[in-house]
CSV table of C-alpha atoms in Angstrom, one decimal:
chain,number,residue,atom,x,y,z
Q,1,MET,CA,-0.4,86.0,-29.6
Q,2,CYS,CA,-2.5,82.9,-28.9
Q,3,THR,CA,-5.5,82.8,-26.6
Q,4,ILE,CA,-4.9,81.3,-23.2
Q,5,SER,CA,-6.1,78.4,-21.2
Q,6,THR,CA,-8.0,78.6,-18.0
Q,7,SER,CA,-5.2,77.2,-15.8
Q,8,LEU,CA,-3.6,80.5,-14.7
Q,9,ASN,CA,-4.0,81.3,-11.0
Q,10,ILE,CA,-5.2,84.9,-11.1
Q,11,LYS,CA,-6.2,84.8,-7.5
Q,12,GLU,CA,-2.6,85.4,-6.7
Q,13,PRO,CA,-0.3,88.2,-8.1
Q,14,ARG,CA,1.6,87.6,-11.3
Q,15,TRP,CA,5.0,87.8,-9.5
Q,16,ASP,CA,6.4,85.8,-6.6
Q,17,GLN,CA,5.1,87.4,-3.4
Q,18,GLY,CA,7.7,85.6,-1.3
Q,19,THR,CA,10.3,88.1,-2.5
Q,20,PHE,CA,10.5,91.9,-2.0
Q,21,VAL,CA,11.2,92.3,-5.8
Q,22,GLY,CA,8.1,90.3,-6.7
Q,23,ARG,CA,5.9,92.3,-4.3
Q,24,ALA,CA,7.4,95.6,-5.6
Q,25,LYS,CA,6.5,94.7,-9.2
Q,26,HIS,CA,3.0,93.8,-8.0
Q,27,PHE,CA,2.4,97.1,-6.1
Q,28,PHE,CA,4.0,99.3,-8.8
Q,29,THR,CA,1.2,98.0,-11.0
Q,30,VAL,CA,-1.6,98.3,-8.4
Q,31,THR,CA,-0.6,101.8,-7.3
Q,32,ASP,CA,0.1,103.2,-10.7
Q,33,PRO,CA,-1.6,106.8,-10.7
Q,34,ARG,CA,-2.7,106.3,-14.2
Q,35,ASN,CA,-5.3,103.8,-12.9
Q,36,ILE,CA,-7.5,106.5,-11.6
Q,37,LEU,CA,-8.0,107.8,-15.1
Q,38,LEU,CA,-9.7,104.6,-16.2
Q,39,SER,CA,-13.4,105.0,-17.0
Q,40,ASN,CA,-16.2,103.0,-15.3
Q,41,GLU,CA,-16.6,101.2,-18.6
Q,42,GLN,CA,-13.0,100.1,-18.5
Q,43,LEU,CA,-13.2,99.0,-14.9
Q,44,GLU,CA,-16.4,97.0,-15.5
Q,45,LYS,CA,-14.9,95.4,-18.6
Q,46,ALA,CA,-11.8,94.3,-16.6
Q,47,ARG,CA,-14.1,93.1,-13.8
Q,48,GLN,CA,-16.2,91.0,-16.2
Q,49,ILE,CA,-13.0,89.5,-17.7
Q,50,ILE,CA,-11.8,88.4,-14.3
Q,51,LEU,CA,-15.2,87.1,-13.1
Q,52,ASP,CA,-15.6,85.1,-16.3
Q,53,TYR,CA,-12.1,83.7,-16.2
Q,54,LYS,CA,-12.7,82.5,-12.6
Q,55,LYS,CA,-15.7,80.6,-13.9
Q,56,GLY,CA,-13.6,79.0,-16.6
Q,57,VAL,CA,-14.9,81.3,-19.4
Q,58,VAL,CA,-12.2,82.9,-21.5
Q,59,THR,CA,-13.1,86.1,-23.4
Q,60,PRO,CA,-12.5,85.3,-27.2
Q,61,GLY,CA,-9.1,86.5,-28.4
Q,62,LEU,CA,-7.9,87.3,-24.9
Q,63,THR,CA,-4.1,87.0,-24.4
Q,64,GLU,CA,-2.2,86.3,-21.3
Q,65,ASP,CA,-0.9,89.9,-21.0
Q,66,GLU,CA,-4.4,91.2,-21.4
Q,67,LEU,CA,-5.7,88.9,-18.7
Q,68,TRP,CA,-3.0,90.1,-16.3
Q,69,ARG,CA,-3.7,93.7,-17.2
Q,70,ALA,CA,-7.4,93.2,-16.5
Q,71,LYS,CA,-6.5,91.6,-13.2
Q,72,TYR,CA,-4.4,94.6,-12.1
Q,73,VAL,CA,-7.1,97.1,-13.2
Q,74,PHE,CA,-9.6,95.0,-11.2
Q,75,ASP,CA,-7.2,94.9,-8.2
Q,76,SER,CA,-6.6,98.6,-8.2
Q,77,ALA,CA,-10.3,99.5,-8.0
Q,78,PHE,CA,-12.2,96.6,-6.3
Q,79,HIS,CA,-11.8,95.6,-2.6
Q,80,PRO,CA,-10.1,92.2,-2.3
Q,81,ASP,CA,-12.4,90.9,0.4
Q,82,THR,CA,-15.8,92.5,-0.4
Q,83,GLY,CA,-15.4,92.8,-4.2
Q,84,GLU,CA,-17.0,96.3,-4.0
Q,85,LYS,CA,-15.7,99.2,-6.1
Q,86,MET,CA,-13.5,101.3,-3.8
Q,87,LEU,CA,-13.9,105.1,-3.4
Q,88,LEU,CA,-11.8,106.8,-6.0
Q,89,ILE,CA,-9.8,109.0,-3.7
Q,90,GLY,CA,-9.3,106.1,-1.3
Q,91,ARG,CA,-7.6,103.8,-3.8
Q,92,MET,CA,-3.8,103.4,-3.5
Q,93,SER,CA,-3.5,104.6,-7.1
Q,94,ALA,CA,-4.8,108.0,-5.9
Q,95,GLN,CA,-2.1,108.4,-3.3
Q,96,VAL,CA,0.3,110.4,-5.5
Q,97,PRO,CA,-2.1,113.0,-6.9
Q,98,MET,CA,-4.1,113.4,-3.7
Q,99,ASN,CA,-1.1,113.8,-1.4
Q,100,MET,CA,0.6,116.2,-3.9
Q,101,THR,CA,-2.6,118.4,-3.8
Q,102,ILE,CA,-3.0,118.3,-0.1
Q,103,THR,CA,0.7,118.9,0.6
Q,104,GLY,CA,0.7,121.9,-1.8
Q,105,CYS,CA,-2.3,123.4,0.0
Q,106,MET,CA,-0.8,122.8,3.5
Q,107,MET,CA,2.4,124.5,2.4
Q,108,THR,CA,0.5,127.5,0.8
Q,109,PHE,CA,-2.0,128.1,3.6
Q,110,TYR,CA,0.2,127.6,6.7
Q,111,ARG,CA,0.4,131.2,8.1
Q,112,THR,CA,-2.6,131.2,10.5
Q,113,THR,CA,-3.7,128.6,13.1
Q,114,PRO,CA,-7.2,128.2,11.5
Q,115,ALA,CA,-5.7,127.5,8.1
Q,116,VAL,CA,-3.3,124.9,9.6
Q,117,LEU,CA,-6.1,123.4,11.6
Q,118,PHE,CA,-8.3,123.2,8.4
Q,119,TRP,CA,-5.7,121.6,6.2
Q,120,GLN,CA,-4.6,119.2,8.9
Q,121,TRP,CA,-8.3,118.1,9.2
Q,122,ILE,CA,-8.5,117.7,5.4
Q,123,ASN,CA,-5.2,115.7,5.5
Q,124,GLN,CA,-6.4,113.4,8.3
Q,125,SER,CA,-9.9,113.0,6.7
Q,126,PHE,CA,-8.2,111.9,3.5
Q,127,ASN,CA,-6.1,109.4,5.5
Q,128,ALA,CA,-9.3,108.2,7.2
Q,129,ILE,CA,-10.9,107.5,3.8
Q,130,VAL,CA,-7.8,105.7,2.6
Q,131,ASN,CA,-7.6,103.6,5.8
Q,132,TYR,CA,-11.3,102.7,5.6
Q,133,THR,CA,-11.2,101.9,1.9
Q,134,ASN,CA,-8.2,99.6,2.3
Q,135,ARG,CA,-9.3,97.9,5.4
Q,136,SER,CA,-9.2,94.1,5.9
Q,137,GLY,CA,-12.2,91.9,6.1
Q,138,ASP,CA,-15.7,91.8,4.7
Q,139,ALA,CA,-17.9,92.5,7.7
Q,140,PRO,CA,-20.4,95.3,7.2
Q,141,ILE,CA,-19.8,98.6,9.1
Q,142,THR,CA,-22.8,100.6,10.3
Q,143,VAL,CA,-23.0,104.4,9.7
Q,144,ASN,CA,-22.7,105.0,13.5
Q,145,GLN,CA,-19.6,102.8,13.7
Q,146,LEU,CA,-18.0,104.5,10.7
Q,147,GLY,CA,-18.9,108.0,12.1
Q,148,THR,CA,-17.5,107.3,15.5
Q,149,ALA,CA,-14.3,105.9,14.0
Q,150,TYR,CA,-13.9,108.9,11.7
Q,151,VAL,CA,-14.5,111.5,14.4
Q,152,SER,CA,-12.1,109.8,16.9
Q,153,ALA,CA,-9.4,109.1,14.3
Q,154,THR,CA,-9.4,112.6,12.8
Q,155,THR,CA,-9.7,114.4,16.1
Q,156,GLY,CA,-6.9,112.4,17.7
Q,157,ALA,CA,-4.6,112.6,14.7
Q,158,VAL,CA,-5.2,116.4,14.1
Q,159,ALA,CA,-4.6,117.2,17.8
Q,160,THR,CA,-1.4,115.1,17.9
Q,161,ALA,CA,-0.1,116.7,14.7
Q,162,LEU,CA,-0.9,120.3,15.9
Q,163,GLY,CA,0.7,119.6,19.3
Q,164,LEU,CA,3.9,118.3,17.8
Q,165,ASN,CA,4.0,121.1,15.3
Q,166,ALA,CA,3.7,123.6,18.2
Q,167,LEU,CA,6.7,122.0,19.8
Q,168,ALA,CA,8.8,123.0,16.8
Q,169,LYS,CA,8.7,126.6,18.0
Q,170,HIS,CA,10.4,125.7,21.2
Q,171,VAL,CA,13.2,123.4,20.0
Q,172,SER,CA,16.4,124.1,18.0
Q,173,PRO,CA,15.9,124.6,14.2
Q,174,LEU,CA,17.7,121.3,13.5
Q,175,ILE,CA,15.3,119.3,15.6
Q,176,GLY,CA,12.4,121.3,14.4
Q,177,ARG,CA,13.0,120.1,10.9
Q,178,PHE,CA,12.1,116.6,12.0
Q,179,VAL,CA,8.9,117.6,13.9
Q,180,PRO,CA,6.6,117.4,10.8
Q,181,PHE,CA,7.7,113.8,10.1
Q,182,ALA,CA,7.1,113.0,13.8
Q,183,ALA,CA,3.7,114.5,13.5
Q,184,VAL,CA,2.9,112.4,10.4
Q,185,ALA,CA,4.1,109.3,12.1
Q,186,ALA,CA,2.2,109.9,15.3
Q,187,ALA,CA,-1.0,110.7,13.3
Q,188,ASN,CA,-0.7,107.5,11.4
Q,189,CYS,CA,-0.3,105.5,14.6
Q,190,ILE,CA,-3.7,107.0,15.8
Q,191,ASN,CA,-5.7,107.3,12.6
Q,192,ILE,CA,-5.1,103.8,11.2
Q,193,PRO,CA,-6.0,101.8,14.3
Q,194,LEU,CA,-9.1,103.9,15.1
Q,195,MET,CA,-10.5,103.7,11.5
Q,196,ARG,CA,-9.9,100.0,11.7
Q,197,GLN,CA,-11.0,99.5,15.3
Q,198,ARG,CA,-13.8,97.1,14.3
Q,199,GLU,CA,-11.1,94.7,13.1
Q,200,LEU,CA,-9.3,94.8,16.4
Q,201,LYS,CA,-12.6,94.2,18.4
Q,202,HIS,CA,-14.1,91.5,16.2
Q,203,GLY,CA,-11.2,90.1,14.2
Q,204,ILE,CA,-10.6,89.6,10.5
Q,205,PRO,CA,-11.1,86.5,8.4
Q,206,VAL,CA,-8.3,83.9,8.4
Q,207,THR,CA,-8.0,81.1,5.9
Q,208,ASP,CA,-5.9,78.1,5.1
Q,209,GLU,CA,-3.6,78.0,2.1
Q,210,ASN,CA,-6.5,77.0,-0.1
Q,211,ASP,CA,-8.6,80.0,1.0
Q,212,ASN,CA,-11.0,78.0,3.2
Q,213,ARG,CA,-12.3,80.3,5.9
Q,214,LEU,CA,-11.3,79.1,9.4
Q,215,GLY,CA,-12.7,82.0,11.5
Q,216,GLU,CA,-12.0,85.6,12.6
Q,217,SER,CA,-8.9,86.7,14.6
Q,218,SER,CA,-8.2,89.9,16.5
Q,219,LYS,CA,-4.5,88.7,16.8
Q,220,ALA,CA,-4.3,88.7,13.0
Q,221,ALA,CA,-5.9,92.1,12.9
Q,222,GLN,CA,-3.2,93.4,15.3
Q,223,GLN,CA,-0.4,92.1,13.1
Q,224,ALA,CA,-2.1,93.5,9.9
Q,225,ILE,CA,-2.6,97.0,11.3
Q,226,THR,CA,0.9,97.1,12.8
Q,227,GLN,CA,2.4,96.3,9.4
Q,228,VAL,CA,0.2,98.9,7.7
Q,229,VAL,CA,1.3,101.6,10.2
Q,230,VAL,CA,5.0,100.8,9.6
Q,231,SER,CA,4.5,101.0,5.8
Q,232,ARG,CA,2.6,104.3,6.0
Q,233,ILE,CA,5.2,105.9,8.2
Q,234,LEU,CA,8.0,104.9,5.9
Q,235,MET,CA,5.9,105.9,2.9
Q,236,ALA,CA,5.9,109.5,4.3
Q,237,SER,CA,9.6,109.6,5.1
Q,238,PRO,CA,11.1,110.3,1.6
Q,239,GLY,CA,8.8,113.3,1.1
Q,240,MET,CA,9.8,114.6,4.6
Q,241,GLY,CA,13.4,113.9,3.8
Q,242,SER,CA,13.3,115.9,0.6
Q,243,PHE,CA,11.9,118.8,2.5
Q,244,ILE,CA,14.9,118.7,4.9
Q,245,LEU,CA,17.5,118.3,2.1
Q,246,ASN,CA,16.1,121.3,0.1
Q,247,LEU,CA,15.6,123.8,2.9
Q,248,SER,CA,18.6,125.9,1.6
Q,249,ILE,CA,17.1,126.2,-1.8
Q,250,LEU,CA,13.7,127.1,-0.4
Q,251,LEU,CA,15.1,129.8,1.9
Q,252,GLN,CA,16.9,131.4,-1.0
Q,253,PHE,CA,13.9,131.3,-3.4
Q,254,PRO,CA,10.8,131.3,-1.2
Q,255,TRP,CA,8.5,131.7,-4.2
Q,256,MET,CA,9.6,128.3,-5.5
Q,257,SER,CA,8.7,126.6,-2.2
Q,258,ALA,CA,5.3,125.2,-3.1
Q,259,PRO,CA,6.0,124.0,-6.7
Q,260,ILE,CA,9.4,122.4,-5.6
Q,261,GLN,CA,7.8,120.7,-2.6
Q,262,VAL,CA,4.8,119.4,-4.5
Q,263,GLY,CA,7.0,118.1,-7.3
Q,264,LEU,CA,9.4,116.4,-4.8
Q,265,VAL,CA,6.6,114.9,-2.8
Q,266,GLY,CA,5.0,113.5,-6.0
Q,267,PHE,CA,8.3,112.1,-7.3
Q,268,CYS,CA,9.0,110.5,-4.0
Q,269,LEU,CA,5.5,109.0,-3.6
Q,270,VAL,CA,5.6,107.4,-7.1
Q,271,PHE,CA,8.3,105.1,-5.7
Q,272,ALA,CA,7.7,105.2,-2.0
Q,273,THR,CA,4.1,104.1,-2.2
Q,274,PRO,CA,4.6,100.7,-4.0
Q,275,LEU,CA,8.0,100.0,-2.3
Q,276,CYS,CA,6.6,100.6,1.2
Q,277,CYS,CA,3.4,98.6,0.4
Q,278,ALA,CA,5.8,95.8,-0.7
Q,279,LEU,CA,7.6,95.6,2.7
Q,280,PHE,CA,5.0,93.0,3.8
Q,281,PRO,CA,3.0,90.5,1.7
Q,282,GLN,CA,-0.6,91.6,1.3
Q,283,LYS,CA,-1.6,88.0,2.0
Q,284,SER,CA,0.0,88.0,5.4
Q,285,SER,CA,0.4,84.8,7.5
Q,286,MET,CA,0.6,83.8,11.1
Q,287,SER,CA,1.2,80.6,13.0
Q,288,VAL,CA,-1.9,78.9,14.5
Q,289,SER,CA,-0.1,78.9,17.9
Q,290,ARG,CA,-0.2,82.7,17.9
Q,291,LEU,CA,-4.0,83.0,17.5
Q,292,GLU,CA,-6.5,83.3,20.3
Q,293,PRO,CA,-6.8,80.0,22.3
Q,294,GLU,CA,-10.4,79.4,21.4
Q,295,LEU,CA,-9.7,79.8,17.7
Q,296,GLN,CA,-6.7,77.5,18.0
Q,297,GLU,CA,-8.9,74.9,19.4
Q,298,LYS,CA,-11.5,75.3,16.7
Q,299,ILE,CA,-8.9,75.1,13.9
Q,300,ARG,CA,-7.2,72.0,15.5
Q,301,ALA,CA,-10.5,70.3,15.8
Q,302,SER,CA,-11.8,71.0,12.3
Q,303,HIS,CA,-8.5,71.3,10.4
Q,304,PRO,CA,-5.8,69.4,12.4
Q,305,GLY,CA,-3.2,69.6,9.7
Q,306,VAL,CA,-3.2,73.4,9.5
Q,307,GLU,CA,-0.2,75.1,11.1
Q,308,THR,CA,-0.4,78.5,9.4
Q,309,VAL,CA,-3.3,80.8,8.6
Q,310,TYR,CA,-3.5,83.6,6.0
Q,311,PHE,CA,-5.3,86.9,5.9
Q,312,ASN,CA,-5.5,90.1,3.9
Q,313,LYS,CA,-3.6,92.8,5.9
Q,314,GLY,CA,-5.1,95.7,4.0
Q,315,LEU,CA,-3.0,98.6,2.7
């Protein structure tokens, strides 16, 4: 294949993000679990290819497919706003192996309250890391702010999950089967907003269609976090559904419970993670008329032709 020109727009995904299919193709590539096996050298090589290309420098012999591969390696490991390398276990490509491991432990060590409490804490701590790693915006967060967000998010989510799990003992078995999913959904509703509370207080960057920064908006943060909560809840539903559908098998062969559930959760997450991330565009948008009044005035004064703003919603 021939080397490429510098005219490709690698700031945007390779596929049309205006369609669900295009977003799904994008996120299947970004969340591919194989990405976590890449070495630091491979990540840095991809990063350098992308940084050079953005400056108009094409690596000798580079093909278009290799460029897009480098972009998706870069996107899977580096934060879109800050450019910093993300924590390994917080990357979306780590969702499948991490959730499979945690789920397996939660199913194996569930017989005592201390064990349930410990693994719920591990689960919510992992969720907190994912929520922080995939936050929106580039404003720095102090250690105190991060610590306060972590403690409040994990405590609230664990207490809610344990409370709902306790209710399962007092309802019919049929309803009880859905309680774990309700606990996961409720915990997500608490963990995500609390880990990203700085965005709700101070706003996230909004831009015009040419990526010119127009200000920070809490309204945009509210929309971004709401969309992420919905995606995460639906992301968990196939795994919970597989648990309900396979109860008869697990009751007949209890020793197969953990391996069957871990396998099912992993299989479901391979598809659920990218498909649920694709429900909403990562580069979300909002009408200027829905922003805070003072930001509306600022934008209309400095950029009178702008009717829509854009922002990274996070994952």
